[in-house]
Amino acid sequence: MFFSTLRSMTQSRLQNKFILFFVVLACVPVLVLGGITLYVLNLAHQHEVSNLELQVIGEKSEEIKKFFSDTLGVLELYVDSGSIEAIQGDKNSWQEAFTDGMLASNPNFVEVSFVNSDGTEAARKSRFQAGEFIPLDVSETPYFQKARQGGTFIGEVYDTLSGPMITMAAPVRADTAIIQVVVAEVSLSALLRLIESSSFGVSGYVVLIDRNGRMIAQRARGAMEPGFDALQWNRVSSVLKGGVLTGLEAHDRYESMFGAGPVVGAGKYISEVGWAVFVEWPIKDADASIQEVRNQVILVTLASILCVLLFAPLFASRLVRPIRELEMRAKEVEKGNLETKVAIQTGDELEDLGKAFNTMVQGLKRLQELKEEFVFVAAHELRTPVTVIKGYASMLLEGDAGPLTKKVKAFLSGVQEANQRLLQLVEDLLEVARSEAGRIAIEVKDIDIREPIQGAVNELSQLARKKAMSVTYEPSDTAHVLADERRVKEIMINLVGNAIKYTPEKGRVRVFHELRDKELITHIEDNGYGIPQEAQSKIFEKFYRVQSPETRDITGTGLGLFIVKQLVEKMHGTIWFKSKQGKGTTFSFSLPLAS
Ligand code: ADP
């Protein structure tokens, strides 16, 4: 069913148009819908990725801020005014106790020192180096100056053998007055480990960059060129200026600086410390969840299109089927079959059209019958007077009415010849009318085909002799067929007569048989003018005559072959021919064998 539909696709233009119509009508919305779904999914996913990245950045920023506020909280000391004397008097014991306490309370403190308001150190204690305390003058340092004025100081990150460190300083207040400054060298190792170990998704990671564009924490640190200045990277410099990268823009998808391949990245500035937190998420990992949904949407879209492509031809074929049936029936009517009928049951205008077609064919049939009736009656009525004329002309020529002059005889011969042609036409017309009305009387029985053939050949021998032609018959041993002897002779008179008529003088006609399955085939072969290729399809039509220069002057009605075909088919045989212009023609007909 499906393949026959496909085969007919190329043959039916209307069906192709329907298919195109259905495909366009169905595929365009499917494609648009698929496209919109993918677009919306993508957008939602990008927001999801961005939200997650910004959330991670937010959490990390909070952790960093907390680290510094906690540390500064420990450093900022308040002393009540009653103790000022003690602090300034008994320097060592008080401050040493504080530095020890600080080192003990916060494992990140590596060194803690107290500086007097004039800039000289009052005490210094290091977690690792114990030694003699030599007070230094730090009055020129930025941390002292900042803390001395009441501010808190967070320095630059610097590397030591025991890891990255930072200098922090805060004032020591007594009531509102700043009496000293506490300075601490703080190890960032714990904080940076925390940042470096944090990940999201399967492979997303966090990068921390300080205000000078120096990367201070990143899992893939080794992938960076030593001495690389991240400030030359636009993303870093723009975030350090206070910008925010959301991970939503096109430029937020890029090739990672840290060798992680294509990533989707976001970044934010932490104003409290002047650092920037970046996150990068390899796209392959970030998009893994959407990829599956995306594939499903594409699959469903493709499957829908495939369904349309499969069903459109079937659907179109259903629509076109009644029209094709009408076309087929119309062709049958054209061939002369007025018994044909269409049976369209679609319950719509096509069914009405089918009914109208059937009514029209009925009308044509009635007209045909009227015409046949007319031809039959006219031919029948003509036959009597034409036969009478023939009889009287013969009698006159034979001298029944007395001797005739040569001139009268010549005129009378002309009359007789023309009358003979008229009689032949009337006879042919009668036969055609009978055949069309199904009134050809045929009596099929077991006959020896050689007899009617020989009879026809004998009858035409005089005609052949006039053209100095040879007509030979090669009878076969198997000669019993089921046929009407009188009709076989009529067929042979027509076919051999044509062979003689359409062959130039001194030509030859050969009649012979062939046995094939359960049939006896009779061939009538001539070496005459032949039938032009373009005329061959119409040769059995009523009144059709070839108009070639050689045959134009040969008289005939164009009804002979039509009648012959009807007769052969009535006797359950078939007729065909092979012909080559200028070489000759072979007409052949088959009849069923009697045995
Ligand atoms: P007609 O009365 O014209 O012979 P037919 O029906 O017998 O009518 O033949 C139709 C046409 O077929 C002829 O006009 C002729 O042109 C062609 N024809 C028939 N038989 C032959 C033949 N043996 N050789 C060439 N042309 C032939």
Coordinates of C-alpha atoms and ligand atoms in Angstrom, one line a residue:
M1 CA 0.0 0.0 0.0
F2 CA 2.7 2.4 1.1
F3 CA 5.0 1.5 -1.7
S4 CA 2.3 1.7 -4.3
T5 CA 1.4 5.1 -3.0
L6 CA 5.1 6.2 -3.3
R7 CA 5.2 4.8 -6.8
S8 CA 2.1 6.8 -7.8
M9 CA 3.6 9.9 -6.2
T10 CA 5.7 10.8 -9.1
Q11 CA 2.8 10.1 -11.5
S12 CA 0.2 12.3 -9.9
R13 CA 0.9 15.9 -9.9
L14 CA -2.1 16.7 -7.7
Q15 CA -1.0 14.1 -5.2
N16 CA 2.5 15.7 -5.1
K17 CA 0.9 19.1 -4.5
F18 CA -1.2 17.7 -1.7
I19 CA 1.9 16.0 -0.2
L20 CA 3.8 19.3 -0.4
F21 CA 0.9 21.1 1.2
F22 CA 0.6 18.6 4.1
V23 CA 4.4 18.5 4.6
V24 CA 4.6 22.3 4.7
L25 CA 1.5 22.7 6.8
A26 CA 2.7 20.2 9.4
C27 CA 6.4 20.5 9.3
V28 CA 6.6 24.3 9.6
P29 CA 4.7 24.4 12.9
V30 CA 6.6 21.4 14.2
L31 CA 9.9 23.0 13.4
V32 CA 8.9 26.4 14.8
L33 CA 7.6 24.7 18.0
G34 CA 10.8 22.7 18.3
G35 CA 12.9 25.8 17.7
I36 CA 11.0 27.8 20.3
T37 CA 11.1 25.0 22.8
L38 CA 14.9 24.7 22.3
Y39 CA 15.3 28.5 22.6
V40 CA 13.2 28.7 25.8
L41 CA 15.0 25.7 27.3
N42 CA 18.3 27.2 26.5
L43 CA 17.4 30.5 28.0
A44 CA 16.0 28.9 31.2
H45 CA 19.2 26.7 31.4
Q46 CA 21.5 29.7 31.0
H47 CA 19.7 31.5 33.8
E48 CA 19.9 28.4 35.9
V49 CA 23.7 28.1 35.3
S50 CA 24.1 31.9 36.0
N51 CA 22.1 31.6 39.2
L52 CA 24.2 28.7 40.5
E53 CA 27.4 30.5 39.6
L54 CA 26.3 33.8 41.3
Q55 CA 25.2 31.8 44.3
V56 CA 28.6 30.1 44.6
I57 CA 30.3 33.5 44.2
G58 CA 28.0 35.0 46.9
E59 CA 28.8 32.2 49.3
K60 CA 32.6 32.5 48.7
S61 CA 32.4 36.3 49.1
E62 CA 30.6 35.9 52.4
E63 CA 33.2 33.4 53.6
I64 CA 36.0 35.7 52.7
K65 CA 34.3 38.8 54.3
K66 CA 33.6 36.7 57.4
F67 CA 37.3 35.6 57.6
F68 CA 38.4 39.2 57.5
S69 CA 35.8 40.6 59.8
D70 CA 36.4 37.8 62.3
T71 CA 40.1 38.4 62.2
L72 CA 39.8 42.2 62.5
G73 CA 37.3 41.6 65.4
V74 CA 40.0 39.9 67.3
L75 CA 42.6 42.6 66.5
E76 CA 40.5 45.6 67.4
L77 CA 41.0 46.0 71.2
Y78 CA 39.3 48.2 73.6
V79 CA 40.9 49.0 76.9
D80 CA 39.0 50.8 79.7
S81 CA 40.6 54.1 80.8
G82 CA 41.6 52.8 84.3
S83 CA 44.0 50.4 82.7
I84 CA 45.9 52.9 80.6
E85 CA 48.4 53.5 83.2
A86 CA 49.1 49.8 83.6
I87 CA 49.4 49.3 79.9
Q88 CA 51.9 52.1 79.4
G89 CA 53.7 51.3 82.7
D90 CA 54.2 47.6 82.6
K91 CA 54.6 47.1 79.0
N92 CA 56.0 43.6 78.7
S93 CA 53.9 41.4 80.9
W94 CA 50.6 42.8 79.6
Q95 CA 51.3 42.8 75.9
E96 CA 53.1 39.5 76.0
A97 CA 50.1 38.0 77.6
F98 CA 47.9 39.4 74.8
T99 CA 50.2 38.3 71.9
D100 CA 50.3 34.8 73.4
G101 CA 46.5 34.8 73.8
M102 CA 46.0 35.9 70.2
L103 CA 48.4 33.4 68.8
A104 CA 46.7 30.7 70.8
S105 CA 43.2 31.7 70.0
N106 CA 43.6 32.1 66.2
P107 CA 45.6 29.5 64.3
N108 CA 45.9 31.8 61.3
F109 CA 48.0 34.4 63.2
V110 CA 51.6 33.8 62.5
E111 CA 53.0 36.9 64.2
V112 CA 51.4 39.5 66.4
S113 CA 52.9 42.8 67.5
F114 CA 51.9 45.9 69.5
V115 CA 53.1 49.3 68.4
N116 CA 53.2 52.4 70.5
S117 CA 51.5 55.5 69.3
D118 CA 54.9 56.9 68.3
G119 CA 55.6 54.0 65.9
T120 CA 58.0 51.9 68.0
E121 CA 57.1 48.3 68.7
A122 CA 56.1 47.5 72.2
A123 CA 56.0 43.7 71.8
R124 CA 56.3 41.2 69.1
K125 CA 55.6 37.5 69.2
S126 CA 56.0 35.0 66.4
R127 CA 54.4 31.5 66.3
F128 CA 57.6 30.0 64.8
Q129 CA 60.6 32.2 65.7
A130 CA 61.4 32.7 69.4
G131 CA 64.2 35.1 70.0
E132 CA 65.3 38.3 71.5
F133 CA 62.9 41.1 71.0
I134 CA 64.5 44.1 69.3
P135 CA 61.9 46.8 68.9
L136 CA 61.6 48.4 65.4
D137 CA 60.4 51.7 64.3
V138 CA 57.4 51.1 62.1
S139 CA 56.0 54.6 62.1
E140 CA 56.5 55.0 58.3
T141 CA 54.6 51.9 57.4
P142 CA 51.2 52.2 55.8
Y143 CA 49.6 49.7 58.2
F144 CA 50.7 51.7 61.3
Q145 CA 49.6 55.0 59.8
K146 CA 46.2 53.7 58.8
A147 CA 45.6 52.0 62.2
R148 CA 47.0 55.0 64.1
Q149 CA 44.3 57.1 62.5
G150 CA 41.6 54.7 63.7
G151 CA 41.2 52.6 60.5
T152 CA 41.7 49.0 60.0
F153 CA 44.3 47.8 57.5
I154 CA 44.3 44.8 55.2
G155 CA 47.5 44.6 53.2
E156 CA 48.6 42.9 50.0
V157 CA 48.9 39.1 49.8
Y158 CA 52.5 38.0 49.9
D159 CA 54.1 34.6 49.6
T160 CA 56.2 33.0 52.3
L161 CA 57.7 29.5 52.7
S162 CA 54.7 28.6 54.9
G163 CA 52.2 29.9 52.4
P164 CA 50.4 33.2 51.4
M165 CA 50.2 35.7 54.1
I166 CA 48.6 39.1 54.6
T167 CA 49.4 42.0 57.0
M168 CA 46.5 43.3 59.0
A169 CA 46.4 46.1 61.6
A170 CA 43.9 47.7 64.0
P171 CA 44.0 50.4 66.7
V172 CA 43.9 49.7 70.4
R173 CA 41.4 52.2 71.9
A174 CA 41.0 53.4 75.4
D175 CA 37.6 55.0 75.4
T176 CA 37.9 57.1 72.3
A177 CA 41.6 57.6 72.3
I178 CA 43.9 55.4 70.2
I179 CA 46.7 54.4 72.5
Q180 CA 48.4 51.6 70.5
V181 CA 48.2 49.6 67.3
V182 CA 48.0 45.8 66.9
V183 CA 49.6 44.3 63.9
A184 CA 49.2 40.7 62.8
E185 CA 50.8 38.7 60.0
V186 CA 47.9 36.4 59.1
S187 CA 48.3 33.1 57.2
L188 CA 45.7 32.8 54.3
S189 CA 46.5 29.1 53.8
A190 CA 43.3 27.9 55.5
L191 CA 41.1 30.4 53.7
L192 CA 42.6 29.7 50.3
R193 CA 42.4 25.9 50.8
L194 CA 38.7 26.4 51.5
I195 CA 38.3 28.4 48.3
E196 CA 40.4 26.0 46.2
S197 CA 38.6 22.9 47.5
S198 CA 35.1 24.3 46.7
S199 CA 33.6 23.0 43.5
F200 CA 30.1 22.9 42.0
G201 CA 28.6 20.7 39.4
V202 CA 31.1 18.0 38.5
S203 CA 34.0 20.3 37.4
G204 CA 33.1 23.9 38.2
Y205 CA 35.8 25.7 40.3
V206 CA 36.4 29.1 42.0
V207 CA 39.3 31.5 41.3
L208 CA 40.4 34.3 43.6
I209 CA 42.3 37.3 42.3
D210 CA 43.7 40.1 44.4
R211 CA 43.4 43.8 43.6
N212 CA 46.7 43.7 41.6
G213 CA 45.4 41.0 39.3
R214 CA 47.4 38.3 41.0
M215 CA 45.7 35.0 41.2
I216 CA 45.7 33.9 44.8
A217 CA 43.6 30.7 44.7
Q218 CA 42.6 28.4 42.0
R219 CA 42.5 24.7 41.8
A220 CA 44.3 24.5 38.4
R221 CA 47.0 27.1 39.5
G222 CA 49.7 25.1 37.7
A223 CA 48.0 25.8 34.4
M224 CA 48.9 29.6 34.7
E225 CA 52.1 30.9 33.2
P226 CA 54.4 32.1 36.1
G227 CA 54.2 35.8 36.4
F228 CA 51.0 36.0 34.5
D229 CA 49.3 39.3 35.0
A230 CA 45.6 38.6 35.0
L231 CA 44.8 42.4 34.8
Q232 CA 45.5 42.2 31.0
W233 CA 42.6 40.0 30.8
N234 CA 39.5 42.2 30.3
R235 CA 37.3 40.0 32.4
V236 CA 39.5 40.5 35.5
S237 CA 40.1 44.2 35.0
S238 CA 36.4 44.9 34.5
V239 CA 35.4 43.0 37.7
L240 CA 38.2 44.6 39.7
K241 CA 36.7 48.0 38.7
G242 CA 33.5 46.9 40.4
G243 CA 31.7 45.2 37.4
V244 CA 29.7 42.0 37.6
L245 CA 29.9 39.2 35.1
T246 CA 26.7 37.2 35.3
G247 CA 27.5 34.2 33.1
L248 CA 24.5 35.1 30.9
E249 CA 26.1 37.1 28.2
A250 CA 27.7 35.6 25.0
H251 CA 31.1 36.7 26.2
D252 CA 30.7 34.7 29.4
R253 CA 31.2 31.6 27.3
Y254 CA 34.9 31.5 26.4
E255 CA 38.1 29.5 26.4
S256 CA 39.3 29.2 29.9
M257 CA 42.6 30.8 30.9
F258 CA 43.3 27.8 33.1
G259 CA 43.3 25.2 30.4
A260 CA 39.9 23.9 31.3
G261 CA 38.6 24.3 27.7
P262 CA 35.4 26.2 26.9
V263 CA 33.7 27.4 30.1
V264 CA 30.8 29.5 31.2
G265 CA 32.2 32.0 33.7
A266 CA 30.9 34.7 36.2
G267 CA 32.7 37.1 38.5
K268 CA 32.2 39.6 41.2
Y269 CA 34.2 42.2 43.2
I270 CA 34.5 42.1 47.0
S271 CA 34.9 45.7 47.8
E272 CA 35.8 45.1 51.5
V273 CA 39.2 43.5 50.5
G274 CA 39.5 44.6 46.9
W275 CA 39.6 41.0 45.6
A276 CA 37.6 39.4 42.8
V277 CA 35.9 36.0 42.9
F278 CA 35.5 34.2 39.6
V279 CA 33.8 30.9 38.9
E280 CA 34.3 28.9 35.8
W281 CA 32.2 25.9 34.8
P282 CA 33.3 23.7 31.8
I283 CA 30.5 24.0 29.3
K284 CA 30.4 20.3 28.7
D285 CA 29.6 19.8 32.4
A286 CA 27.3 22.8 32.8
D287 CA 25.3 21.9 29.7
A288 CA 25.1 18.1 30.4
S289 CA 21.7 18.3 31.9
I290 CA 20.2 20.4 29.1
Q291 CA 21.9 18.3 26.5
E292 CA 19.7 15.4 27.2
V293 CA 16.5 17.4 27.1
R294 CA 17.8 19.1 24.0
N295 CA 18.4 15.8 22.3
Q296 CA 14.9 14.7 23.3
V297 CA 13.3 17.8 21.8
I298 CA 15.3 17.3 18.6
L299 CA 14.3 13.6 18.5
V300 CA 10.6 14.4 19.0
T301 CA 10.8 17.1 16.3
L302 CA 12.5 14.7 13.9
A303 CA 10.1 11.9 14.7
S304 CA 7.2 14.2 14.1
I305 CA 8.6 15.3 10.8
L306 CA 9.2 11.6 9.8
C307 CA 5.6 10.8 10.7
V308 CA 4.4 13.7 8.5
L309 CA 6.6 12.5 5.7
L310 CA 5.3 8.9 6.1
F311 CA 1.6 9.8 6.4
A312 CA 1.4 12.7 4.0
P313 CA 1.6 10.5 0.9
L314 CA -1.0 8.1 2.4
F315 CA -3.3 10.9 3.2
A316 CA -2.8 12.6 -0.1
S317 CA -3.3 9.3 -1.9
R318 CA -6.7 9.0 -0.1
L319 CA -7.7 12.4 -1.3
V320 CA -6.5 11.9 -4.8
R321 CA -7.9 8.4 -5.2
P322 CA -11.5 9.4 -6.3
I323 CA -10.0 11.9 -8.7
R324 CA -7.8 9.3 -10.2
E325 CA -10.8 6.9 -10.5
L326 CA -12.7 9.6 -12.3
E327 CA -9.7 10.1 -14.6
M328 CA -9.5 6.4 -15.3
R329 CA -13.2 6.0 -16.0
A330 CA -13.1 9.1 -18.3
K331 CA -10.2 7.4 -20.2
E332 CA -12.4 4.2 -20.6
V333 CA -15.2 6.3 -21.9
E334 CA -12.8 7.9 -24.4
K335 CA -11.9 4.3 -25.5
G336 CA -15.6 3.7 -26.1
N337 CA -16.6 1.8 -23.0
L338 CA -19.9 3.3 -22.0
E339 CA -20.7 0.6 -19.5
T340 CA -18.2 2.1 -17.0
K341 CA -19.3 3.6 -13.7
V342 CA -17.5 5.4 -10.9
A343 CA -18.2 4.4 -7.3
I344 CA -17.0 7.3 -5.2
Q345 CA -18.3 7.2 -1.6
T346 CA -16.7 10.2 0.1
G347 CA -19.9 11.9 1.2
D348 CA -18.8 15.2 -0.3
E349 CA -18.7 17.1 -3.5
L350 CA -16.5 14.4 -5.1
E351 CA -19.2 11.9 -4.6
D352 CA -21.6 14.3 -6.3
L353 CA -19.1 14.7 -9.1
G354 CA -19.0 10.9 -9.5
K355 CA -22.8 10.8 -9.7
A356 CA -22.8 13.5 -12.3
F357 CA -20.2 11.6 -14.3
N358 CA -22.3 8.4 -14.2
T359 CA -25.3 10.4 -15.4
M360 CA -23.3 11.9 -18.2
V361 CA -22.0 8.5 -19.3
Q362 CA -25.6 7.2 -19.3
G363 CA -26.5 10.2 -21.5
L364 CA -23.6 9.4 -23.9
K365 CA -24.7 5.8 -24.0
R366 CA -28.3 6.8 -25.0
L367 CA -26.8 9.1 -27.7
Q368 CA -24.6 6.2 -28.9
E369 CA -27.6 3.9 -29.1
L370 CA -29.6 6.5 -31.0
K371 CA -26.7 6.9 -33.5
E372 CA -26.3 3.2 -33.9
E373 CA -29.9 2.8 -34.4
F374 CA -29.9 5.5 -37.1
V375 CA -26.9 4.1 -38.9
F376 CA -28.4 0.6 -38.8
V377 CA -31.8 1.8 -40.1
A378 CA -30.2 4.0 -42.8
A379 CA -27.8 1.3 -44.0
H380 CA -30.6 -1.2 -44.0
E381 CA -32.9 1.0 -46.0
L382 CA -30.1 1.8 -48.5
R383 CA -29.2 -1.8 -49.1
T384 CA -32.4 -2.6 -51.0
P385 CA -32.3 0.2 -53.6
V386 CA -28.5 -0.2 -54.1
T387 CA -29.0 -4.0 -54.6
V388 CA -31.8 -3.2 -57.1
I389 CA -29.5 -0.8 -59.0
K390 CA -26.8 -3.5 -59.0
G391 CA -29.3 -6.1 -60.5
Y392 CA -30.6 -3.8 -63.2
A393 CA -27.1 -2.6 -64.2
S394 CA -25.9 -6.2 -64.5
M395 CA -29.0 -7.1 -66.5
L396 CA -28.4 -4.1 -68.8
L397 CA -24.7 -5.0 -69.3
E398 CA -25.6 -8.6 -70.1
G399 CA -27.8 -7.3 -72.9
D400 CA -31.2 -8.3 -71.3
A401 CA -32.6 -5.0 -72.6
G402 CA -31.1 -5.3 -76.0
P403 CA -27.7 -4.5 -77.5
L404 CA -25.8 -1.4 -76.1
T405 CA -23.4 0.8 -77.7
K406 CA -19.8 0.8 -76.5
K407 CA -20.1 4.2 -75.0
V408 CA -23.3 3.3 -73.0
K409 CA -21.5 0.1 -71.9
A410 CA -18.6 2.1 -70.6
F411 CA -20.8 4.5 -68.7
L412 CA -22.8 1.6 -67.3
S413 CA -19.6 -0.1 -66.1
G414 CA -18.8 3.1 -64.2
V415 CA -22.2 3.1 -62.6
Q416 CA -21.8 -0.6 -61.7
E417 CA -18.3 0.0 -60.1
A418 CA -19.5 3.0 -58.1
N419 CA -22.6 1.1 -57.0
Q420 CA -20.4 -1.8 -55.9
R421 CA -18.4 0.5 -53.7
L422 CA -21.6 1.9 -52.3
L423 CA -22.9 -1.6 -51.6
Q424 CA -19.6 -2.4 -49.8
L425 CA -20.0 0.7 -47.7
V426 CA -23.6 -0.1 -46.8
E427 CA -22.6 -3.7 -46.0
D428 CA -19.7 -2.5 -43.8
L429 CA -21.9 0.1 -42.0
L430 CA -24.5 -2.6 -41.3
E431 CA -21.9 -4.9 -39.9
V432 CA -20.5 -2.1 -37.7
A433 CA -24.0 -1.2 -36.5
R434 CA -24.7 -4.8 -35.8
S435 CA -21.4 -5.2 -33.9
E436 CA -21.9 -2.1 -31.8
A437 CA -25.4 -3.2 -30.9
G438 CA -24.0 -6.6 -30.0
R439 CA -26.0 -8.1 -32.8
I440 CA -23.3 -9.9 -34.8
A441 CA -24.5 -13.4 -35.2
I442 CA -21.6 -15.8 -34.5
E443 CA -21.8 -19.5 -34.4
V444 CA -18.7 -21.1 -32.9
K445 CA -18.0 -24.7 -33.5
D446 CA -15.2 -27.1 -34.4
I447 CA -14.2 -26.2 -37.9
D448 CA -11.3 -27.0 -40.2
I449 CA -9.8 -23.5 -40.7
R450 CA -8.1 -24.5 -44.0
E451 CA -11.5 -24.4 -45.8
P452 CA -12.5 -20.8 -45.3
I453 CA -8.9 -19.7 -45.8
Q454 CA -8.5 -21.5 -49.0
G455 CA -12.0 -20.2 -50.1
A456 CA -11.0 -16.6 -49.4
V457 CA -7.6 -17.1 -51.2
N458 CA -9.3 -18.5 -54.2
E459 CA -11.9 -15.8 -54.3
L460 CA -9.2 -13.1 -54.3
S461 CA -6.9 -14.9 -56.8
Q462 CA -8.3 -12.9 -59.7
L463 CA -7.6 -9.6 -57.9
A464 CA -4.1 -10.8 -57.2
R465 CA -3.6 -11.9 -60.8
K466 CA -4.6 -8.4 -62.0
K467 CA -1.6 -7.0 -60.0
A468 CA 0.7 -9.9 -61.1
M469 CA 0.9 -10.9 -57.4
S470 CA 1.4 -14.3 -55.9
V471 CA -0.8 -15.3 -53.0
T472 CA 0.3 -18.5 -51.3
Y473 CA -1.3 -20.5 -48.5
E474 CA 0.7 -23.0 -46.4
P475 CA -2.0 -25.0 -44.5
S476 CA -1.0 -26.6 -41.3
D477 CA -1.7 -30.2 -40.1
T478 CA -3.4 -29.1 -37.0
A479 CA -6.3 -27.1 -38.4
H480 CA -9.3 -27.6 -36.2
V481 CA -10.3 -24.5 -34.3
L482 CA -13.4 -23.3 -32.5
A483 CA -14.8 -20.6 -34.8
D484 CA -17.5 -19.5 -37.2
E485 CA -16.5 -20.6 -40.6
R486 CA -18.4 -17.9 -42.5
R487 CA -16.8 -15.2 -40.2
V488 CA -13.3 -16.7 -40.6
K489 CA -13.7 -16.4 -44.4
E490 CA -14.9 -12.8 -43.9
I491 CA -11.9 -12.0 -41.8
M492 CA -9.5 -13.6 -44.4
I493 CA -11.2 -11.8 -47.3
N494 CA -10.6 -8.5 -45.4
L495 CA -7.0 -9.3 -44.4
V496 CA -5.8 -10.9 -47.6
G497 CA -7.8 -8.3 -49.6
N498 CA -5.9 -5.5 -47.7
A499 CA -2.6 -7.3 -48.2
I500 CA -3.2 -7.3 -52.0
K501 CA -4.6 -3.8 -52.0
Y502 CA -1.7 -2.3 -50.0
T503 CA 1.1 -4.1 -51.9
P504 CA 2.5 -2.8 -55.2
E505 CA 2.3 -4.9 -58.4
K506 CA 4.4 -8.1 -58.5
G507 CA 4.4 -8.3 -54.7
R508 CA 3.7 -11.4 -52.8
V509 CA 1.3 -12.4 -50.0
R510 CA 1.9 -15.5 -47.8
V511 CA -0.6 -17.0 -45.5
F512 CA 0.7 -19.5 -42.9
H513 CA 0.0 -20.9 -39.4
E514 CA 1.8 -21.2 -36.1
L515 CA 0.8 -23.3 -33.1
R516 CA 1.2 -21.6 -29.7
D517 CA -0.2 -23.0 -26.5
K518 CA -3.8 -23.9 -27.1
E519 CA -4.2 -21.6 -30.0
L520 CA -3.7 -21.6 -33.8
I521 CA -2.2 -18.4 -35.1
T522 CA -2.8 -17.4 -38.7
H523 CA -0.3 -14.9 -40.2
I524 CA -1.0 -12.9 -43.4
E525 CA 2.3 -11.5 -44.5
D526 CA 2.9 -9.1 -47.4
N527 CA 5.8 -7.1 -48.7
G528 CA 3.8 -4.0 -49.4
Y529 CA 3.8 -0.4 -48.4
G530 CA 3.7 -1.0 -44.7
I531 CA 2.0 1.1 -42.1
P532 CA 3.7 4.3 -40.8
Q533 CA 4.7 4.2 -37.2
E534 CA 2.5 7.1 -36.2
A535 CA -0.6 5.4 -37.7
Q536 CA -0.1 2.1 -36.0
S537 CA -2.0 2.8 -32.8
K538 CA -5.1 3.9 -34.7
I539 CA -5.3 1.2 -37.3
F540 CA -8.2 -0.7 -35.7
E541 CA -10.3 2.5 -35.2
K542 CA -13.5 3.0 -37.1
F543 CA -13.1 4.9 -40.4
Y544 CA -9.4 5.3 -39.9
R545 CA -7.4 5.2 -43.1
V546 CA -3.7 5.9 -43.6
Q547 CA -3.1 9.0 -45.7
S548 CA 0.3 8.2 -47.3
P549 CA 1.2 9.2 -50.9
E550 CA 1.2 5.5 -52.0
T551 CA -2.2 4.5 -50.5
R552 CA -4.1 7.8 -50.9
D553 CA -5.7 6.7 -54.2
I554 CA -6.7 3.2 -53.0
T555 CA -10.4 3.1 -52.3
G556 CA -11.8 1.8 -49.0
T557 CA -14.1 2.6 -46.1
G558 CA -11.7 2.3 -43.1
L559 CA -14.2 -0.1 -41.5
G560 CA -12.7 -3.4 -42.5
L561 CA -10.1 -3.8 -39.7
F562 CA -12.6 -2.6 -37.1
I563 CA -15.0 -5.3 -38.1
V564 CA -12.3 -7.9 -38.3
K565 CA -11.2 -7.1 -34.7
Q566 CA -14.7 -7.4 -33.4
L567 CA -15.1 -10.7 -35.1
V568 CA -11.8 -12.2 -33.9
E569 CA -12.5 -11.1 -30.3
K570 CA -16.1 -12.5 -30.5
M571 CA -14.5 -15.8 -31.3
H572 CA -12.2 -15.5 -28.2
G573 CA -9.1 -14.7 -30.2
T574 CA -6.8 -11.8 -30.5
I575 CA -5.5 -9.8 -33.4
W576 CA -2.2 -7.9 -33.8
F577 CA 0.2 -6.8 -36.5
K578 CA 3.8 -5.9 -37.2
S579 CA 4.6 -3.5 -39.9
K580 CA 7.6 -1.5 -41.3
Q581 CA 7.0 1.3 -43.7
G582 CA 8.3 0.3 -47.2
K583 CA 9.0 -3.3 -46.1
G584 CA 5.6 -4.9 -45.5
T585 CA 3.1 -5.9 -42.9
T586 CA 2.1 -9.1 -41.2
F587 CA -1.4 -9.3 -39.6
S588 CA -1.9 -12.2 -37.2
F589 CA -4.9 -13.5 -35.3
S590 CA -5.3 -16.4 -32.9
L591 CA -8.2 -18.7 -32.5
P592 CA -8.6 -21.4 -29.8
L593 CA -7.8 -24.9 -30.9
A594 CA -10.7 -27.3 -31.0
S595 CA -9.1 -30.1 -29.0
Ligands
ADP1 P1 -9.8 0.1 -45.8 O1 -11.2 0.0 -46.3 O2 -9.3 1.5 -45.9 O3 -8.9 -0.9 -46.3 P2 -9.3 -1.1 -43.3 O4 -9.9 -0.9 -42.0 O5 -9.3 -2.5 -43.9 O6 -9.9 -0.1 -44.3 O7 -7.8 -0.7 -43.2 C1 -7.5 0.6 -42.5 C2 -6.2 1.1 -43.0 O8 -5.2 0.3 -42.7 C3 -6.1 1.2 -44.5 O9 -6.7 2.4 -45.0 C4 -4.6 1.1 -44.8 O10 -4.1 2.3 -44.8 C5 -4.1 0.3 -43.6 N1 -3.8 -1.1 -43.9 C6 -4.6 -2.2 -43.7 N2 -4.0 -3.3 -44.1 C7 -2.8 -3.0 -44.6 C8 -1.7 -3.7 -45.1 N3 -1.7 -5.0 -45.3 N4 -0.6 -3.0 -45.5 C9 -0.6 -1.6 -45.4 N5 -1.6 -0.9 -44.9 C10 -2.7 -1.6 -44.5

